[in-house]
Amino acid sequence: MKKVHLYTLSIGLGVLAFSIPLIAYGVNGAFMRYSGDDYCYAAVLSEYGFWEAQRRSYFEVTTYHGNRYSLTLFSHLADLFGPKANGWLPGLALILWVGSLYFVFRKAAQLLNRPIRAIEAMLLAEAVVFLVLHRTPDIAQSLYWRSGMLPYLMPLVFNAILLGAFLSICGQSGRPLLLYGGILFSLAVLGGGFSETGVAFQGGFWTLIVLGSYIFAHRSSWRFRAPLFLSAVIWLGTLVALVLLAFSPVVKARLMDLPSPPNLLALLEMCFRYAAIFTLKTMKQVYENVVILAFFFFFGFYSATHHPLRVTTLRLLPWKLFLVVGSGILLLLCCMAPSAYAESSYPELRALILARFVVVVIMGIAAWVVGEMVGSLSVRLSQPSRFSAMALLFLSILYVYPIFHITEIRTNTPLYQKWARFWDARDQRIRELKQQGFSEIHVMEIDHVIPNVMELSRDAAHWYTNCAEVYYGVRAIYADQPGWDEKVPP
């Protein structure tokens, strides 16, 4: 009873340790308002209304990627609640992401007959999300900026929801497969519509699930054929999403300004090269990689000391590692393919959060598998309690890592807070001057807090400023007044 109590206490401390930096990320995101493309989404919504904005975005050339129909839909849904809704989205996305991963871990453990408690699943979910965000190449654009978060982080959230629903249905008996298949198909189409990189990741992931389901269904009873049917339906929905993205009328106009697509061999060469570049950059983060490997190794080790694997299962270790690494390579290639095909270039940093997720998960699974093997062998060679206590001790020591980096996360919090105050003051000023009958408005020039994403500028002809003019319903806006360096907005 004492060991169980100590283990629960340790896992509870881990949940607390990883939740604090995630809350810090959410607090930073709470200070976000409109930046860059956000103005253009809001402009189209204010000019045409919600439903007409969906149609025009997809069929006509606009100032953003109108073919990304899910991105348009969720951007306009947020715009219905005003600029401050952008401050809710990062925290909401984190809650959905952690919650969906928690559900995935619980359902996967049930199907694999590997018992896992709710608090353990929560720790794993929080750890994965933190380890992805902590070293993602551009956290500001991938999480805080709405027009960067929705196309690249939301595919991870949606696919976690899809996988959780898929596993839940597969674990039930007497299920109406056609009804559930229709729901999963719709979610797959919606989840694939955020971005080209997102649908490529989704396609690669569910291709792996289909192949795995086929292997089980081929040599098993009808109980394992339901996963094949459902995963195939999700894969088909992903294909439909890809077609919708690729054949939007706005795509042809955008491709006119881009280089000609490479042939197949050149495309594969670029995908492998870019995947290798990203992997090498990730491997240079030695400290962070050691934490990832150690955390999942000791978690798997401790699990195996209480539920050791069979000898026949241990013999499959090399094949497991081969499949894990091979799956990771395929998914990395999928993450690189859209940029390589459309622009013959390395992906934008904000898009690499998908690749970062792949690396963290693959490293985590590989470390867990090895940890389970070592833990199972230790049970057969000696008293398991000694090794179990050691694993728990090392696991608890690793909780220092997320706590240690809270200060780093909060480095820019004062800047974000100041920016939000000045942004709100400027927004109020524009609205007041419009009510007073002014059509040409001069407001304070404030700094941009999202790297490489411009704010309203002195140049009234800039397209972000033009979008803001449409959004506010005025003829011209000039962000040319001083005040940003003052401590309190005027």
Coordinates of C-alpha atoms in Angstrom, one line a residue:
M1 CA 0.0 0.0 0.0
K2 CA 2.9 2.3 0.8
K3 CA 4.5 1.7 -2.6
V4 CA 1.2 2.4 -4.3
H5 CA 0.8 5.6 -2.3
L6 CA 4.4 6.8 -3.2
Y7 CA 3.8 6.0 -6.9
T8 CA 0.6 7.9 -7.0
L9 CA 2.2 10.9 -5.2
S10 CA 5.1 10.8 -7.7
I11 CA 2.8 10.8 -10.7
G12 CA 0.7 13.5 -9.2
L13 CA 3.8 15.7 -8.7
G14 CA 4.6 15.0 -12.4
V15 CA 1.1 16.1 -13.5
L16 CA 1.6 19.3 -11.5
A17 CA 5.1 19.9 -12.8
F18 CA 4.1 19.6 -16.4
S19 CA 0.8 21.5 -16.0
I20 CA 2.5 24.7 -14.7
P21 CA 4.5 25.5 -17.9
L22 CA 1.5 24.6 -20.0
I23 CA -0.5 27.1 -18.0
A24 CA 2.3 29.6 -18.6
Y25 CA 2.0 29.1 -22.4
G26 CA -1.8 29.6 -22.1
V27 CA -1.2 32.9 -20.1
N28 CA 1.1 34.2 -22.9
G29 CA -1.5 33.3 -25.5
A30 CA -4.2 35.2 -23.5
F31 CA -2.6 38.5 -24.6
M32 CA -2.9 37.8 -28.3
R33 CA -5.1 40.0 -30.6
Y34 CA -5.1 40.4 -34.4
S35 CA -1.8 40.2 -36.2
G36 CA -1.0 39.9 -39.9
D37 CA -3.4 37.6 -41.7
D38 CA -5.9 37.8 -38.9
Y39 CA -7.0 41.3 -40.1
C40 CA -7.7 39.9 -43.5
Y41 CA -9.9 37.1 -42.3
A42 CA -11.8 39.6 -40.1
A43 CA -12.1 41.9 -43.1
V44 CA -13.7 39.3 -45.4
L45 CA -16.1 38.3 -42.6
S46 CA -17.2 41.9 -41.9
E47 CA -17.6 42.6 -45.6
Y48 CA -19.6 39.5 -46.7
G49 CA -21.0 37.8 -43.6
F50 CA -20.2 34.3 -42.3
W51 CA -21.5 32.0 -45.0
E52 CA -20.7 34.1 -48.0
A53 CA -17.2 34.6 -46.6
Q54 CA -16.7 30.8 -46.7
R55 CA -17.7 30.6 -50.3
R56 CA -15.7 33.6 -51.5
S57 CA -12.6 32.4 -49.6
Y58 CA -12.6 29.0 -51.3
F59 CA -13.6 30.1 -54.9
E60 CA -12.0 33.6 -55.2
V61 CA -8.6 35.0 -54.8
T62 CA -8.2 36.6 -51.3
T63 CA -5.4 37.8 -49.2
Y64 CA -5.0 34.5 -47.4
H65 CA -5.0 30.7 -48.2
G66 CA -8.7 30.5 -49.1
N67 CA -8.4 26.8 -50.2
R68 CA -7.8 25.9 -46.5
Y69 CA -11.5 25.7 -45.8
S70 CA -11.2 24.5 -42.2
L71 CA -8.7 27.3 -41.4
T72 CA -11.2 29.8 -42.9
L73 CA -14.1 28.3 -41.0
F74 CA -12.5 28.3 -37.6
S75 CA -10.9 31.7 -38.2
H76 CA -14.3 33.2 -39.0
L77 CA -15.9 31.5 -36.0
A78 CA -13.3 33.1 -33.8
D79 CA -13.9 36.5 -35.5
L80 CA -17.5 36.4 -34.5
F81 CA -16.4 36.9 -30.9
G82 CA -14.1 39.8 -31.7
P83 CA -10.3 40.3 -31.5
K84 CA -10.0 39.2 -27.9
A85 CA -11.2 35.7 -28.9
N86 CA -7.6 35.2 -30.2
G87 CA -6.5 35.3 -26.6
W88 CA -8.7 32.3 -25.8
L89 CA -7.5 30.1 -28.6
P90 CA -4.0 29.1 -27.4
G91 CA -5.3 27.9 -24.0
L92 CA -8.3 26.2 -25.6
A93 CA -6.1 24.4 -28.1
L94 CA -3.8 23.2 -25.3
I95 CA -6.8 21.9 -23.3
L96 CA -8.2 20.0 -26.3
W97 CA -4.8 18.7 -27.2
V98 CA -4.0 17.4 -23.7
G99 CA -7.5 16.1 -23.2
S100 CA -7.5 14.2 -26.5
L101 CA -4.1 12.6 -25.9
Y102 CA -5.3 11.6 -22.5
F103 CA -8.2 9.9 -24.1
V104 CA -6.0 8.2 -26.7
F105 CA -3.6 6.8 -24.0
R106 CA -6.5 5.4 -21.9
K107 CA -8.2 3.7 -24.9
A108 CA -5.0 2.4 -26.4
A109 CA -4.0 0.9 -23.0
Q110 CA -7.4 -0.9 -22.8
L111 CA -7.1 -2.4 -26.2
L112 CA -3.6 -3.6 -25.6
N113 CA -4.5 -5.0 -22.2
R114 CA -1.8 -2.8 -20.6
P115 CA -3.5 -1.2 -17.6
I116 CA -2.9 2.5 -17.2
R117 CA -4.5 4.7 -14.6
A118 CA -6.1 8.0 -15.3
I119 CA -3.4 10.0 -13.6
E120 CA -0.7 8.2 -15.6
A121 CA -2.5 9.0 -18.8
M122 CA -2.7 12.7 -17.8
L123 CA 1.0 12.8 -17.1
L124 CA 1.9 11.2 -20.4
A125 CA -0.4 13.6 -22.3
E126 CA 1.0 16.7 -20.6
A127 CA 4.6 15.5 -21.1
V128 CA 4.1 15.0 -24.8
V129 CA 2.5 18.4 -25.3
F130 CA 5.2 20.2 -23.3
L131 CA 8.1 18.4 -24.9
V132 CA 6.7 19.3 -28.4
L133 CA 6.1 22.9 -27.6
H134 CA 9.3 23.5 -25.6
R135 CA 11.6 23.1 -28.6
T136 CA 9.3 23.6 -31.5
P137 CA 11.1 26.0 -33.9
D138 CA 8.7 28.9 -33.7
I139 CA 6.5 28.8 -30.7
A140 CA 5.1 32.3 -31.2
Q141 CA 3.8 31.5 -34.7
S142 CA 2.8 27.9 -34.0
L143 CA 0.9 28.5 -30.8
Y144 CA 0.2 32.2 -30.1
W145 CA -0.6 33.6 -33.6
R146 CA -4.0 32.3 -34.7
S147 CA -3.2 32.2 -38.4
G148 CA -0.2 30.0 -37.6
M149 CA -1.7 27.9 -34.9
L150 CA -4.8 26.8 -36.7
P151 CA -3.1 25.4 -39.8
Y152 CA -0.3 23.6 -38.1
L153 CA -1.2 22.8 -34.4
M154 CA -4.9 22.1 -34.9
P155 CA -4.1 19.1 -37.3
L156 CA -2.4 17.5 -34.3
V157 CA -5.4 18.2 -32.1
F158 CA -7.9 16.9 -34.6
N159 CA -6.0 13.7 -35.3
A160 CA -5.7 13.0 -31.6
I161 CA -9.5 13.4 -31.4
L162 CA -9.9 11.2 -34.5
L163 CA -7.6 8.5 -33.0
G164 CA -9.4 8.6 -29.7
A165 CA -12.8 8.2 -31.3
F166 CA -11.4 5.4 -33.6
L167 CA -10.0 3.5 -30.6
S168 CA -13.1 4.0 -28.6
I169 CA -15.4 2.6 -31.3
C170 CA -13.0 -0.3 -31.9
G171 CA -13.2 -1.2 -28.3
Q172 CA -17.0 -1.5 -28.3
S173 CA -19.2 -4.4 -29.4
G174 CA -22.4 -4.2 -31.4
R175 CA -21.5 -0.8 -32.9
P176 CA -23.3 0.7 -35.9
L177 CA -20.3 0.9 -38.1
L178 CA -22.0 2.9 -40.9
L179 CA -23.1 5.6 -38.5
Y180 CA -19.7 5.8 -36.8
G181 CA -17.9 5.6 -40.2
G182 CA -19.9 8.6 -41.4
I183 CA -18.9 10.6 -38.3
L184 CA -15.2 9.7 -38.6
F185 CA -15.3 10.5 -42.3
S186 CA -16.7 14.0 -41.6
L187 CA -14.1 14.6 -38.9
A188 CA -11.3 13.5 -41.3
V189 CA -12.5 15.9 -44.0
L190 CA -12.7 18.7 -41.5
G191 CA -9.3 17.9 -39.9
G192 CA -7.6 17.7 -43.3
G193 CA -8.7 21.2 -44.3
F194 CA -6.4 23.2 -42.1
S195 CA -3.3 23.1 -44.3
E196 CA -1.5 21.1 -46.9
T197 CA 1.2 20.1 -44.4
G198 CA -1.6 19.0 -42.0
V199 CA -3.4 16.8 -44.5
A200 CA -0.1 15.3 -45.6
F201 CA 0.7 14.3 -42.0
Q202 CA -2.8 13.0 -41.5
G203 CA -2.6 11.0 -44.7
G204 CA 0.7 9.4 -43.7
F205 CA -0.5 8.7 -40.2
W206 CA -3.8 7.0 -41.2
T207 CA -2.0 5.1 -44.0
L208 CA 0.0 3.4 -41.2
I209 CA -3.2 2.7 -39.2
V210 CA -4.8 1.2 -42.3
L211 CA -1.8 -1.1 -42.9
G212 CA -1.7 -2.2 -39.2
S213 CA -5.5 -2.8 -39.3
Y214 CA -5.2 -4.8 -42.5
I215 CA -2.5 -7.1 -41.0
F216 CA -4.7 -7.9 -37.9
A217 CA -7.9 -8.2 -40.0
H218 CA -6.2 -10.6 -42.5
R219 CA -5.3 -13.1 -39.8
S220 CA -8.0 -12.5 -37.3
S221 CA -11.8 -12.6 -36.8
W222 CA -14.4 -9.9 -37.6
R223 CA -13.5 -8.3 -34.3
F224 CA -10.4 -6.9 -36.0
R225 CA -12.1 -6.1 -39.3
A226 CA -14.0 -3.1 -37.9
P227 CA -10.7 -1.2 -37.4
L228 CA -9.8 -1.8 -41.0
F229 CA -13.2 -0.5 -42.2
L230 CA -13.1 2.6 -39.9
S231 CA -9.4 3.4 -40.6
A232 CA -10.1 3.1 -44.4
V233 CA -13.0 5.5 -44.1
I234 CA -10.8 8.0 -42.3
W235 CA -8.1 7.6 -45.0
L236 CA -10.8 8.2 -47.6
G237 CA -11.9 11.3 -45.8
T238 CA -8.3 12.5 -45.8
L239 CA -8.1 11.9 -49.5
V240 CA -11.2 14.0 -50.1
A241 CA -9.7 16.8 -48.0
L242 CA -6.5 16.7 -50.1
V243 CA -8.6 17.0 -53.3
L244 CA -10.6 19.9 -51.9
L245 CA -7.3 21.7 -50.9
A246 CA -5.6 21.0 -54.2
F247 CA -8.5 21.9 -56.6
S248 CA -9.7 25.1 -55.1
P249 CA -9.8 27.8 -57.8
V250 CA -7.5 30.0 -55.8
V251 CA -4.7 27.5 -55.9
K252 CA -4.0 28.0 -59.6
A253 CA -3.5 31.7 -59.1
R254 CA -1.1 31.2 -56.2
L255 CA 0.9 28.6 -58.1
M256 CA 1.6 31.1 -60.9
D257 CA 4.0 33.0 -58.5
L258 CA 5.8 29.8 -57.4
P259 CA 8.4 27.6 -59.2
S260 CA 7.3 24.7 -61.3
P261 CA 6.7 21.5 -59.2
P262 CA 9.6 19.1 -59.2
N263 CA 9.4 15.6 -60.7
L264 CA 9.0 12.6 -58.5
L265 CA 12.7 11.8 -58.0
A266 CA 13.5 15.4 -57.3
L267 CA 10.6 15.6 -54.8
L268 CA 11.7 12.5 -52.9
E269 CA 15.3 13.8 -52.8
M270 CA 14.2 17.1 -51.3
C271 CA 11.9 15.4 -48.8
F272 CA 14.7 13.1 -47.6
R273 CA 17.2 16.0 -47.5
Y274 CA 14.8 18.3 -45.5
A275 CA 13.9 15.5 -43.2
A276 CA 17.6 14.8 -42.5
I277 CA 18.2 18.5 -41.9
F278 CA 15.4 18.7 -39.4
T279 CA 16.5 15.5 -37.7
L280 CA 20.1 16.7 -37.4
K281 CA 19.0 20.0 -35.9
T282 CA 16.9 18.1 -33.4
M283 CA 19.7 15.7 -32.5
K284 CA 21.9 18.7 -31.6
Q285 CA 19.5 19.4 -28.7
V286 CA 21.3 16.8 -26.6
Y287 CA 19.9 17.9 -23.2
E288 CA 16.3 17.9 -24.3
N289 CA 16.7 14.6 -26.1
V290 CA 18.2 12.9 -23.1
V291 CA 15.1 14.1 -21.0
I292 CA 12.7 12.7 -23.6
L293 CA 14.4 9.3 -23.8
A294 CA 14.9 9.1 -20.0
F295 CA 11.4 10.1 -19.1
F296 CA 9.7 7.4 -21.4
F297 CA 12.4 4.8 -20.6
F298 CA 11.8 5.0 -16.9
F299 CA 8.0 5.1 -17.3
G300 CA 8.1 2.0 -19.5
F301 CA 10.6 0.4 -17.0
Y302 CA 8.4 1.0 -14.0
S303 CA 5.4 -0.3 -15.9
A304 CA 7.2 -3.5 -16.8
T305 CA 8.3 -4.2 -13.2
H306 CA 4.6 -4.5 -12.3
H307 CA 3.3 -6.0 -15.6
P308 CA 6.3 -7.8 -17.2
L309 CA 6.3 -8.7 -20.9
R310 CA 6.3 -12.3 -22.0
V311 CA 9.5 -13.8 -23.4
T312 CA 8.0 -14.2 -26.8
T313 CA 7.2 -10.5 -26.8
L314 CA 10.7 -9.5 -25.8
R315 CA 12.1 -11.3 -28.8
L316 CA 10.1 -8.9 -31.0
L317 CA 12.0 -5.9 -29.7
P318 CA 14.2 -5.3 -32.9
W319 CA 11.1 -5.5 -35.1
K320 CA 9.2 -3.1 -32.9
L321 CA 12.0 -0.6 -33.0
F322 CA 12.3 -1.0 -36.8
L323 CA 8.6 -0.3 -37.3
V324 CA 8.7 2.7 -34.9
V325 CA 11.7 4.3 -36.7
G326 CA 10.3 3.5 -40.1
S327 CA 6.9 5.0 -39.3
G328 CA 8.7 8.1 -38.0
I329 CA 10.7 8.5 -41.2
L330 CA 7.5 8.2 -43.3
L331 CA 5.7 10.9 -41.3
L332 CA 8.7 13.2 -41.4
L333 CA 8.7 12.8 -45.2
C334 CA 5.0 13.7 -45.3
C335 CA 5.7 16.8 -43.2
M336 CA 8.3 18.0 -45.7
A337 CA 6.5 17.1 -48.9
P338 CA 4.0 20.0 -49.3
S339 CA 6.7 22.7 -49.1
A340 CA 9.1 20.7 -51.3
Y341 CA 6.4 20.3 -53.9
A342 CA 4.9 23.7 -53.9
E343 CA 7.9 25.9 -53.3
S344 CA 11.0 23.6 -53.6
S345 CA 12.0 24.8 -50.1
Y346 CA 12.4 23.8 -46.5
P347 CA 9.1 24.3 -44.6
E348 CA 8.3 27.5 -42.7
L349 CA 9.4 27.2 -39.1
R350 CA 5.8 27.4 -37.8
A351 CA 4.9 24.3 -39.9
L352 CA 7.7 22.3 -38.2
I353 CA 5.6 21.7 -35.1
L354 CA 4.2 18.7 -36.9
A355 CA 7.7 17.3 -37.5
R356 CA 8.6 18.1 -33.9
F357 CA 5.6 16.1 -32.7
V358 CA 6.7 13.1 -34.8
V359 CA 10.2 13.2 -33.4
V360 CA 9.0 13.4 -29.8
V361 CA 6.5 10.6 -30.2
I362 CA 8.9 8.3 -32.0
M363 CA 11.7 8.9 -29.5
G364 CA 9.2 8.4 -26.7
I365 CA 7.7 5.1 -28.1
A366 CA 11.2 3.7 -28.8
A367 CA 12.4 4.6 -25.3
W368 CA 9.3 3.1 -23.7
V369 CA 9.7 -0.2 -25.7
V370 CA 13.3 -0.5 -24.5
G371 CA 12.4 0.4 -21.0
E372 CA 9.7 -2.3 -20.9
M373 CA 12.2 -4.8 -22.2
V374 CA 14.8 -3.9 -19.6
G375 CA 12.2 -3.8 -16.8
S376 CA 10.9 -7.2 -17.8
L377 CA 14.4 -8.7 -17.8
S378 CA 15.1 -7.1 -14.4
V379 CA 12.1 -8.8 -12.9
R380 CA 13.3 -12.2 -14.1
L381 CA 16.9 -11.6 -12.8
S382 CA 16.3 -10.0 -9.4
Q383 CA 13.7 -8.6 -7.0
P384 CA 11.5 -6.2 -8.9
S385 CA 10.9 -3.9 -6.0
R386 CA 14.5 -2.5 -6.0
F387 CA 14.5 -1.7 -9.6
S388 CA 11.0 -0.3 -9.4
A389 CA 12.0 2.1 -6.7
M390 CA 15.0 3.2 -8.7
A391 CA 12.9 3.9 -11.8
L392 CA 10.4 5.9 -9.8
L393 CA 13.2 7.9 -8.3
F394 CA 14.8 8.8 -11.6
L395 CA 11.3 9.6 -13.1
S396 CA 10.6 12.0 -10.2
I397 CA 14.0 13.7 -10.7
L398 CA 13.0 14.5 -14.3
Y399 CA 10.1 16.6 -13.1
V400 CA 12.6 19.3 -12.4
Y401 CA 13.0 19.9 -16.1
P402 CA 9.6 21.5 -16.9
I403 CA 9.7 23.6 -13.7
F404 CA 13.2 24.8 -14.6
H405 CA 12.0 26.2 -17.9
I406 CA 9.0 28.2 -16.7
T407 CA 11.2 31.3 -16.4
E408 CA 12.2 30.9 -20.1
I409 CA 8.5 30.7 -21.1
R410 CA 7.6 33.8 -19.1
T411 CA 10.5 35.9 -20.5
N412 CA 8.2 37.6 -23.1
T413 CA 5.1 37.7 -20.9
P414 CA 5.6 41.4 -19.9
L415 CA 6.0 42.3 -23.6
Y416 CA 2.9 40.4 -24.6
Q417 CA 1.0 42.1 -21.8
K418 CA 2.1 45.5 -22.8
W419 CA 1.3 44.8 -26.5
A420 CA -2.2 43.7 -25.5
R421 CA -2.8 47.0 -23.6
F422 CA -1.6 49.1 -26.4
W423 CA -3.5 47.1 -29.0
D424 CA -6.8 47.4 -27.1
A425 CA -6.2 51.2 -26.7
R426 CA -5.5 51.6 -30.4
D427 CA -8.6 49.5 -31.3
Q428 CA -10.8 51.6 -29.1
R429 CA -9.3 54.8 -30.6
I430 CA -10.0 53.7 -34.2
R431 CA -13.6 52.8 -33.3
E432 CA -14.1 56.1 -31.5
L433 CA -12.7 58.2 -34.4
K434 CA -14.9 56.3 -36.8
Q435 CA -18.0 57.1 -34.7
Q436 CA -17.0 60.7 -34.8
G437 CA -17.1 60.6 -38.6
F438 CA -13.4 60.4 -39.4
S439 CA -12.6 58.2 -42.5
E440 CA -8.8 58.8 -42.5
I441 CA -7.4 57.9 -39.1
H442 CA -3.9 58.3 -37.6
V443 CA -3.1 56.0 -34.7
M444 CA -0.1 54.8 -32.7
E445 CA 2.5 52.6 -34.3
I446 CA 3.1 49.6 -32.0
D447 CA 5.7 46.9 -32.3
H448 CA 4.9 43.4 -33.5
V449 CA 5.3 40.6 -31.0
I450 CA 5.0 37.7 -33.5
P451 CA 8.3 37.3 -35.3
N452 CA 8.1 38.0 -39.0
V453 CA 4.5 38.9 -38.8
M454 CA 3.9 42.6 -39.5
E455 CA 1.6 45.0 -37.6
L456 CA -0.3 48.0 -39.0
S457 CA 2.3 50.3 -40.5
R458 CA 2.8 53.9 -41.7
D459 CA 2.2 52.7 -45.3
A460 CA -1.5 52.8 -45.8
A461 CA -1.1 50.8 -49.0
H462 CA 0.3 47.7 -47.2
W463 CA -2.1 44.8 -47.5
Y464 CA -2.4 44.1 -43.8
T465 CA -3.3 47.8 -43.3
N466 CA -5.8 47.5 -46.2
C467 CA -7.4 44.6 -44.5
A468 CA -7.7 46.5 -41.3
E469 CA -9.3 49.4 -43.1
V470 CA -12.0 47.1 -44.5
Y471 CA -12.4 45.5 -41.1
Y472 CA -12.9 48.8 -39.3
G473 CA -14.9 50.3 -42.2
V474 CA -12.7 53.4 -42.8
R475 CA -11.0 54.8 -45.8
A476 CA -7.4 54.9 -44.6
I477 CA -5.4 54.0 -41.4
Y478 CA -1.9 55.4 -40.8
A479 CA -0.1 53.8 -37.9
D480 CA 2.4 56.7 -37.6
Q481 CA 1.9 58.2 -34.1
P482 CA 4.4 57.8 -31.3
G483 CA 3.6 56.2 -27.9
W484 CA 4.9 52.6 -28.0
D485 CA 7.9 53.5 -25.8
E486 CA 5.7 55.0 -23.2
K487 CA 4.9 53.0 -20.1
V488 CA 1.1 53.6 -20.2
P489 CA -0.9 53.9 -23.4
P490 CA -2.3 57.4 -24.0

